[in-house]
Short mmCIF file of C-alpha atoms in Angstrom, two decimals:
data_model
loop_
_atom_site.label_atom_id
_atom_site.label_comp_id
_atom_site.label_asym_id
_atom_site.label_seq_id
_atom_site.Cartn_x
_atom_site.Cartn_y
_atom_site.Cartn_z
CA UNK A 256 19.55 212.46 -110.45
CA UNK A 257 19.39 215.72 -112.73
CA UNK A 258 21.89 217.35 -114.17
CA UNK A 259 22.44 220.18 -111.81
CA UNK A 260 23.02 217.66 -109.03
CA UNK A 261 26.11 216.03 -110.91
CA UNK A 262 27.16 219.52 -111.82
CA UNK A 263 27.36 220.22 -108.11
CA UNK A 264 28.98 217.17 -107.30
CA UNK A 265 31.89 218.14 -109.52
CA UNK A 266 31.96 221.38 -108.84
CA UNK A 267 32.53 220.67 -105.30
CA UNK A 268 35.46 218.64 -105.48
CA UNK A 269 36.71 221.16 -108.52
CA UNK A 270 36.63 223.98 -105.63
CA UNK A 271 38.11 221.38 -102.90
CA UNK A 272 41.58 220.76 -105.06
CA UNK A 273 41.63 224.14 -106.09
CA UNK A 274 41.67 225.44 -102.23
CA UNK A 275 43.83 222.45 -101.77
CA UNK A 276 46.06 222.60 -104.44
CA UNK A 277 46.28 226.92 -103.56
CA UNK A 278 47.28 225.99 -100.01
CA UNK A 279 51.14 225.83 -100.25
CA UNK A 280 51.29 229.42 -101.82
CA UNK A 281 49.72 230.84 -98.63
CA UNK A 282 51.57 229.09 -95.62
CA UNK A 283 55.24 229.64 -96.48
CA UNK A 284 57.08 226.54 -95.42
CA UNK A 285 59.13 227.78 -92.35
CA UNK A 286 61.52 224.95 -93.27
CA UNK A 287 65.19 224.85 -94.93
CA UNK A 288 65.53 220.91 -94.02
CA UNK A 289 65.22 218.45 -96.69
CA UNK A 290 64.89 215.24 -96.90
CA UNK A 291 65.43 212.50 -99.18
CA UNK A 292 63.28 209.03 -99.35
CA UNK A 293 63.59 205.81 -101.00
CA UNK A 294 61.53 203.52 -100.70
CA UNK A 295 60.06 205.55 -97.42
CA UNK A 296 63.55 205.05 -95.75
CA UNK A 297 65.01 207.95 -95.17
CA UNK A 298 68.72 208.34 -96.93
CA UNK A 299 69.55 211.78 -96.31
CA UNK A 300 68.65 214.58 -94.19
CA UNK A 301 70.59 218.19 -95.32
CA UNK A 302 69.89 221.72 -93.59
CA UNK A 303 69.69 223.82 -97.23
CA UNK A 304 70.60 226.94 -94.78
CA UNK A 305 73.87 225.88 -94.19
CA UNK A 306 74.94 224.49 -97.72
CA UNK A 307 77.71 227.37 -98.82
CA UNK A 308 78.92 225.67 -101.84
CA UNK A 309 76.78 223.38 -104.56
CA UNK A 310 77.59 219.87 -104.81
CA UNK A 311 75.80 216.58 -106.43
CA UNK A 312 74.49 213.53 -104.45
CA UNK A 313 74.38 210.51 -106.35
CA UNK A 314 71.90 207.56 -105.54
CA UNK A 315 72.43 204.47 -107.42
CA UNK A 316 70.65 201.41 -106.58
CA UNK A 317 70.25 198.33 -108.85
CA UNK A 318 71.51 200.56 -111.91
CA UNK A 319 69.02 203.08 -110.99
CA UNK A 320 70.63 206.98 -110.51
CA UNK A 321 69.18 210.18 -109.88
CA UNK A 322 71.69 212.44 -109.38
CA UNK A 323 70.55 215.31 -106.94
CA UNK A 324 71.74 218.53 -106.89
CA UNK A 325 72.18 220.61 -103.44
CA UNK A 326 72.85 224.49 -103.72
CA UNK A 327 72.54 226.73 -100.80
CA UNK A 328 68.57 227.15 -100.15
CA UNK A 329 67.34 224.90 -102.68
CA UNK A 330 67.64 221.02 -104.04
CA UNK A 331 66.61 219.44 -107.10
CA UNK A 332 67.01 216.56 -109.24
CA UNK A 333 69.98 217.23 -111.71
CA UNK A 334 69.64 214.03 -113.77
CA UNK A 335 68.69 210.65 -113.90
CA UNK A 336 68.03 207.31 -115.90
CA UNK A 337 64.55 207.03 -115.25
CA UNK A 338 62.37 206.63 -118.21
CA UNK A 339 60.14 209.74 -118.08
CA UNK A 340 62.77 212.02 -116.06
CA UNK A 341 60.13 214.11 -114.48
CA UNK A 342 61.84 214.27 -111.14
CA UNK A 343 64.50 216.01 -113.20
CA UNK A 344 61.24 218.35 -115.14
CA UNK A 345 60.01 219.36 -111.22
CA UNK A 346 62.85 221.58 -110.46
CA UNK A 347 63.57 223.42 -107.23
CA UNK A 348 61.71 221.90 -104.07
CA UNK A 349 59.80 224.58 -102.93
CA UNK A 350 57.03 223.62 -100.55
CA UNK A 351 56.98 221.35 -98.04
CA UNK A 352 53.33 220.05 -99.64
CA UNK A 353 54.55 219.67 -102.95
CA UNK A 354 57.49 216.96 -102.88
CA UNK A 355 59.70 215.91 -105.89
CA UNK A 356 58.76 212.29 -106.62
CA UNK A 357 60.46 209.77 -108.73
CA UNK A 358 57.90 207.22 -108.89
CA UNK A 359 60.48 204.59 -111.30
CA UNK A 360 63.21 205.01 -108.55
CA UNK A 361 60.72 205.22 -105.78
CA UNK A 362 62.52 208.24 -104.26
CA UNK A 363 61.07 211.34 -102.91
CA UNK A 364 62.57 214.17 -101.89
CA UNK A 365 60.64 216.63 -99.78
CA UNK A 366 60.98 219.56 -96.70
CA UNK A 367 60.34 218.84 -93.18
CA UNK A 368 57.58 220.64 -92.02
CA UNK A 369 58.29 221.33 -88.68
CA UNK A 370 62.15 222.63 -88.64
CA UNK A 371 61.98 221.89 -84.60
CA UNK A 372 61.29 218.29 -84.86
CA UNK A 373 64.59 217.68 -87.16
CA UNK A 374 68.77 217.29 -86.65
CA UNK A 375 70.58 220.36 -87.39
CA UNK A 376 73.23 218.07 -88.41
CA UNK A 377 74.61 217.36 -92.30
CA UNK A 378 73.82 213.33 -92.38
CA UNK A 379 75.72 212.32 -95.51
CA UNK B 54 31.82 184.32 -129.02
CA UNK B 55 31.06 184.58 -132.64
CA UNK B 56 32.99 185.88 -135.32
CA UNK B 57 31.98 189.28 -135.60
CA UNK B 58 32.39 189.92 -131.99
CA UNK B 59 35.89 188.78 -132.00
CA UNK B 60 36.22 190.93 -134.59
CA UNK B 61 34.58 193.78 -133.44
CA UNK B 62 36.30 193.38 -129.78
CA UNK B 63 40.04 193.06 -131.95
CA UNK B 64 39.09 196.30 -133.89
CA UNK B 65 38.29 198.32 -130.74
CA UNK B 66 41.23 196.94 -128.83
CA UNK B 67 43.53 198.27 -131.91
CA UNK B 68 42.20 201.70 -132.37
CA UNK B 69 42.23 201.78 -128.04
CA UNK B 70 46.10 200.31 -128.30
CA UNK B 71 47.00 202.86 -131.12
CA UNK B 72 45.81 205.83 -129.13
CA UNK B 73 47.40 204.88 -126.20
CA UNK B 74 50.78 204.30 -127.97
CA UNK B 75 50.48 207.29 -129.88
CA UNK B 76 49.76 209.34 -126.77
CA UNK B 77 52.92 208.01 -125.13
CA UNK B 78 54.74 209.48 -127.78
CA UNK B 79 54.22 213.03 -126.59
CA UNK B 80 56.35 214.57 -123.93
CA UNK B 81 54.25 215.14 -120.80
CA UNK B 82 52.19 217.56 -119.85
CA UNK B 83 53.42 218.54 -116.60
CA UNK B 84 56.19 217.34 -114.90
CA UNK B 85 53.74 215.56 -112.78
CA UNK B 86 53.27 211.72 -113.17
CA UNK B 87 49.94 210.94 -113.78
CA UNK B 88 48.54 213.72 -115.67
CA UNK B 89 47.71 213.00 -119.37
CA UNK B 90 44.52 213.02 -121.44
CA UNK B 91 43.86 209.39 -121.41
CA UNK B 92 41.92 209.25 -124.84
CA UNK B 93 42.44 205.65 -125.18
CA UNK B 94 39.48 205.55 -122.24
CA UNK B 95 37.31 206.85 -124.99
CA UNK B 96 37.59 203.33 -126.15
CA UNK B 97 36.15 201.74 -123.17
CA UNK B 98 33.65 204.13 -122.49
CA UNK B 99 32.10 203.29 -125.66
CA UNK B 100 32.86 199.61 -125.14
CA UNK B 101 30.74 200.40 -121.83
CA UNK B 102 27.43 201.99 -123.50
CA UNK B 103 27.22 200.25 -126.59
CA UNK B 104 28.93 196.62 -125.58
CA UNK B 105 28.46 196.35 -121.58
CA UNK B 106 30.36 195.63 -118.81
CA UNK B 107 32.13 192.48 -120.19
CA UNK B 108 33.37 192.99 -123.14
CA UNK B 109 34.37 197.04 -121.78
CA UNK B 110 36.78 194.72 -119.08
CA UNK B 111 38.34 192.33 -121.46
CA UNK B 112 39.04 195.42 -124.31
CA UNK B 113 40.85 197.23 -121.20
CA UNK B 114 42.64 194.82 -120.02
CA UNK B 115 43.86 193.68 -123.42
CA UNK B 116 44.76 197.47 -124.21
CA UNK B 117 46.63 198.06 -120.64
CA UNK B 118 49.03 194.53 -121.35
CA UNK B 119 49.76 195.13 -125.09
CA UNK B 120 50.19 198.54 -124.53
CA UNK B 121 52.57 198.39 -121.63
CA UNK B 122 54.19 195.61 -123.45
CA UNK B 123 54.60 197.78 -126.11
CA UNK B 124 55.23 201.11 -124.63
CA UNK B 125 57.41 199.78 -122.38
CA UNK B 126 57.74 200.45 -118.96
CA UNK B 127 56.80 197.44 -116.23
CA UNK B 128 56.35 199.83 -113.38
CA UNK B 129 53.36 201.44 -115.12
CA UNK B 130 51.61 198.18 -116.05
CA UNK B 131 50.46 198.42 -111.47
CA UNK B 132 49.32 202.05 -111.89
CA UNK B 133 47.70 201.57 -114.97
CA UNK B 134 46.01 197.97 -113.70
CA UNK B 135 44.45 199.20 -110.67
CA UNK B 136 43.64 202.46 -112.29
CA UNK B 137 41.76 201.33 -114.86
CA UNK B 138 40.13 198.77 -113.60
CA UNK B 139 38.71 200.51 -110.57
CA UNK B 140 37.55 203.42 -112.79
CA UNK B 141 35.52 200.91 -115.25
CA UNK B 142 34.15 199.41 -111.77
CA UNK B 143 32.88 202.49 -110.40
CA UNK B 144 31.55 204.05 -114.27
CA UNK B 145 29.81 200.03 -114.68
CA UNK B 146 28.16 200.90 -111.40
CA UNK B 147 27.42 204.33 -111.91
CA UNK B 148 25.47 204.12 -115.36
CA UNK B 149 23.41 201.03 -113.80
CA UNK B 150 22.14 203.65 -111.21
CA UNK B 151 21.93 206.12 -113.55
CA UNK B 152 20.35 207.05 -117.08
CA UNK B 153 23.13 206.99 -120.01
CA UNK B 154 22.94 210.70 -120.36
CA UNK B 155 24.62 211.16 -117.38
CA UNK B 156 28.09 209.55 -119.39
CA UNK B 157 30.01 212.57 -119.27
CA UNK B 158 29.63 213.09 -115.11
CA UNK B 159 30.23 209.10 -114.89
CA UNK B 160 33.46 209.47 -116.97
CA UNK B 161 34.41 212.29 -114.88
CA UNK B 162 33.83 210.50 -111.59
CA UNK B 163 35.51 207.37 -112.65
CA UNK B 164 39.00 209.55 -113.54
CA UNK B 165 38.82 210.65 -110.68
CA UNK B 166 39.10 207.47 -109.15
CA UNK B 167 41.43 206.79 -111.28
CA UNK B 168 43.77 209.29 -110.26
CA UNK B 169 43.60 208.56 -106.42
CA UNK B 170 43.56 204.91 -106.92
CA UNK B 171 46.82 205.76 -108.88
CA UNK B 172 48.26 208.12 -106.35
CA UNK B 173 46.80 205.03 -103.46
CA UNK B 174 49.86 202.69 -105.35
CA UNK B 175 52.17 205.38 -105.80
CA UNK B 176 51.76 206.08 -101.95
CA UNK B 177 51.96 202.77 -101.25
CA UNK B 178 55.31 202.11 -103.57
CA UNK B 179 57.71 205.19 -102.32
CA UNK B 180 55.68 204.51 -98.63
CA UNK B 181 55.93 208.10 -98.30
CA UNK B 182 52.22 209.64 -97.33
CA UNK B 183 53.83 213.08 -98.52
CA UNK B 184 52.86 211.94 -101.87
CA UNK B 185 49.37 212.82 -101.25
CA UNK B 186 49.56 216.28 -101.79
CA UNK B 187 49.39 216.34 -105.07
CA UNK B 188 45.79 214.59 -105.02
CA UNK B 189 44.20 217.79 -105.80
CA UNK B 190 46.12 218.29 -108.99
CA UNK B 191 45.54 214.78 -110.24
CA UNK B 192 41.96 215.68 -108.99
CA UNK B 193 41.62 218.58 -111.15
CA UNK B 194 43.08 216.93 -114.47
CA UNK B 195 41.03 213.69 -113.82
CA UNK B 196 37.77 215.88 -113.86
CA UNK B 197 39.16 217.95 -116.86
CA UNK B 198 40.06 214.79 -119.02
CA UNK B 199 37.18 212.62 -117.61
CA UNK B 200 34.52 215.34 -118.96
CA UNK B 201 36.17 215.60 -122.00
CA UNK B 202 36.50 211.91 -122.81
CA UNK B 203 32.44 211.28 -121.45
CA UNK B 204 31.00 214.19 -123.08
CA UNK B 205 32.96 212.90 -126.41
CA UNK B 206 31.33 209.39 -126.35
CA UNK B 207 27.95 211.24 -124.75
CA UNK B 208 27.69 213.37 -128.28
CA UNK B 209 28.79 210.05 -130.60
CA UNK B 210 25.85 208.07 -128.67
CA UNK B 211 23.39 211.21 -129.55
CA UNK B 212 24.11 211.63 -132.77
CA UNK B 213 25.16 208.17 -134.27
CA UNK B 214 24.05 206.09 -131.33
CA UNK B 215 21.02 204.55 -133.49
CA UNK B 216 23.15 203.50 -136.25
CA UNK B 217 26.25 202.30 -134.14
CA UNK B 218 23.62 200.07 -132.12
CA UNK B 219 22.91 198.58 -135.72
CA UNK B 220 26.24 198.04 -137.01
CA UNK B 221 27.27 196.57 -133.71
CA UNK B 222 24.30 194.22 -133.14
#
């Protein structure tokens, strides 16, 4: 193996990553249905386009708490008692290809890819 | 194990731990979990290049276990262990089949595997395949940090390699 081979391998990986990274910006999500999972189990399904007044949703289990802020057309984590608070810093959910993740509490908030698969009802 | 070897590995573990604990004090660079420079891996790379796979393995294991104890977040242990050991195994293998002056590429590929394995663990832990969407970000960060760390040890070995080997033998 020569230097050029190594550089080529790494460059291909970099280009591939960049392409995949920019994909969410090209493809609009088109969906306003957010799903909240804990441990892979669906806890809530919320149609964000039907939210009129902002409200908060508290997810707590075994002393692990995440407060989710549901606003018209957007959802975010307002506060959490996990050590790194990364889920709070991830901000508002924008794309179905970039879910909000709280690893310590195993919570994932994502937009549904295809809205037609989902019920219209707001389940709490 | 000779006294010299114990002292040498002890010092390296202490250096790796210091870097690890210091790095944990800084606020995260990005809101995404799993993105950090990983400078503690400099010591693992150094050990792998100058001392061999066996010593690198024990130094890495000691650093991860003690580091998790010090920085204190048990959920991190699984990520650190799986990512770190997979990365070391790949780097050890790649260094055997190529020349040592490609350490930078070996380190970059190791970092890529490290982040991939950690993401796999995250997908299993959260049981949500959507988390895989973070793979490209983690690959880019792994590529950059892996390259940087690899180049650091590469230049160290280039300029001080002979003196260090004499010192460590």
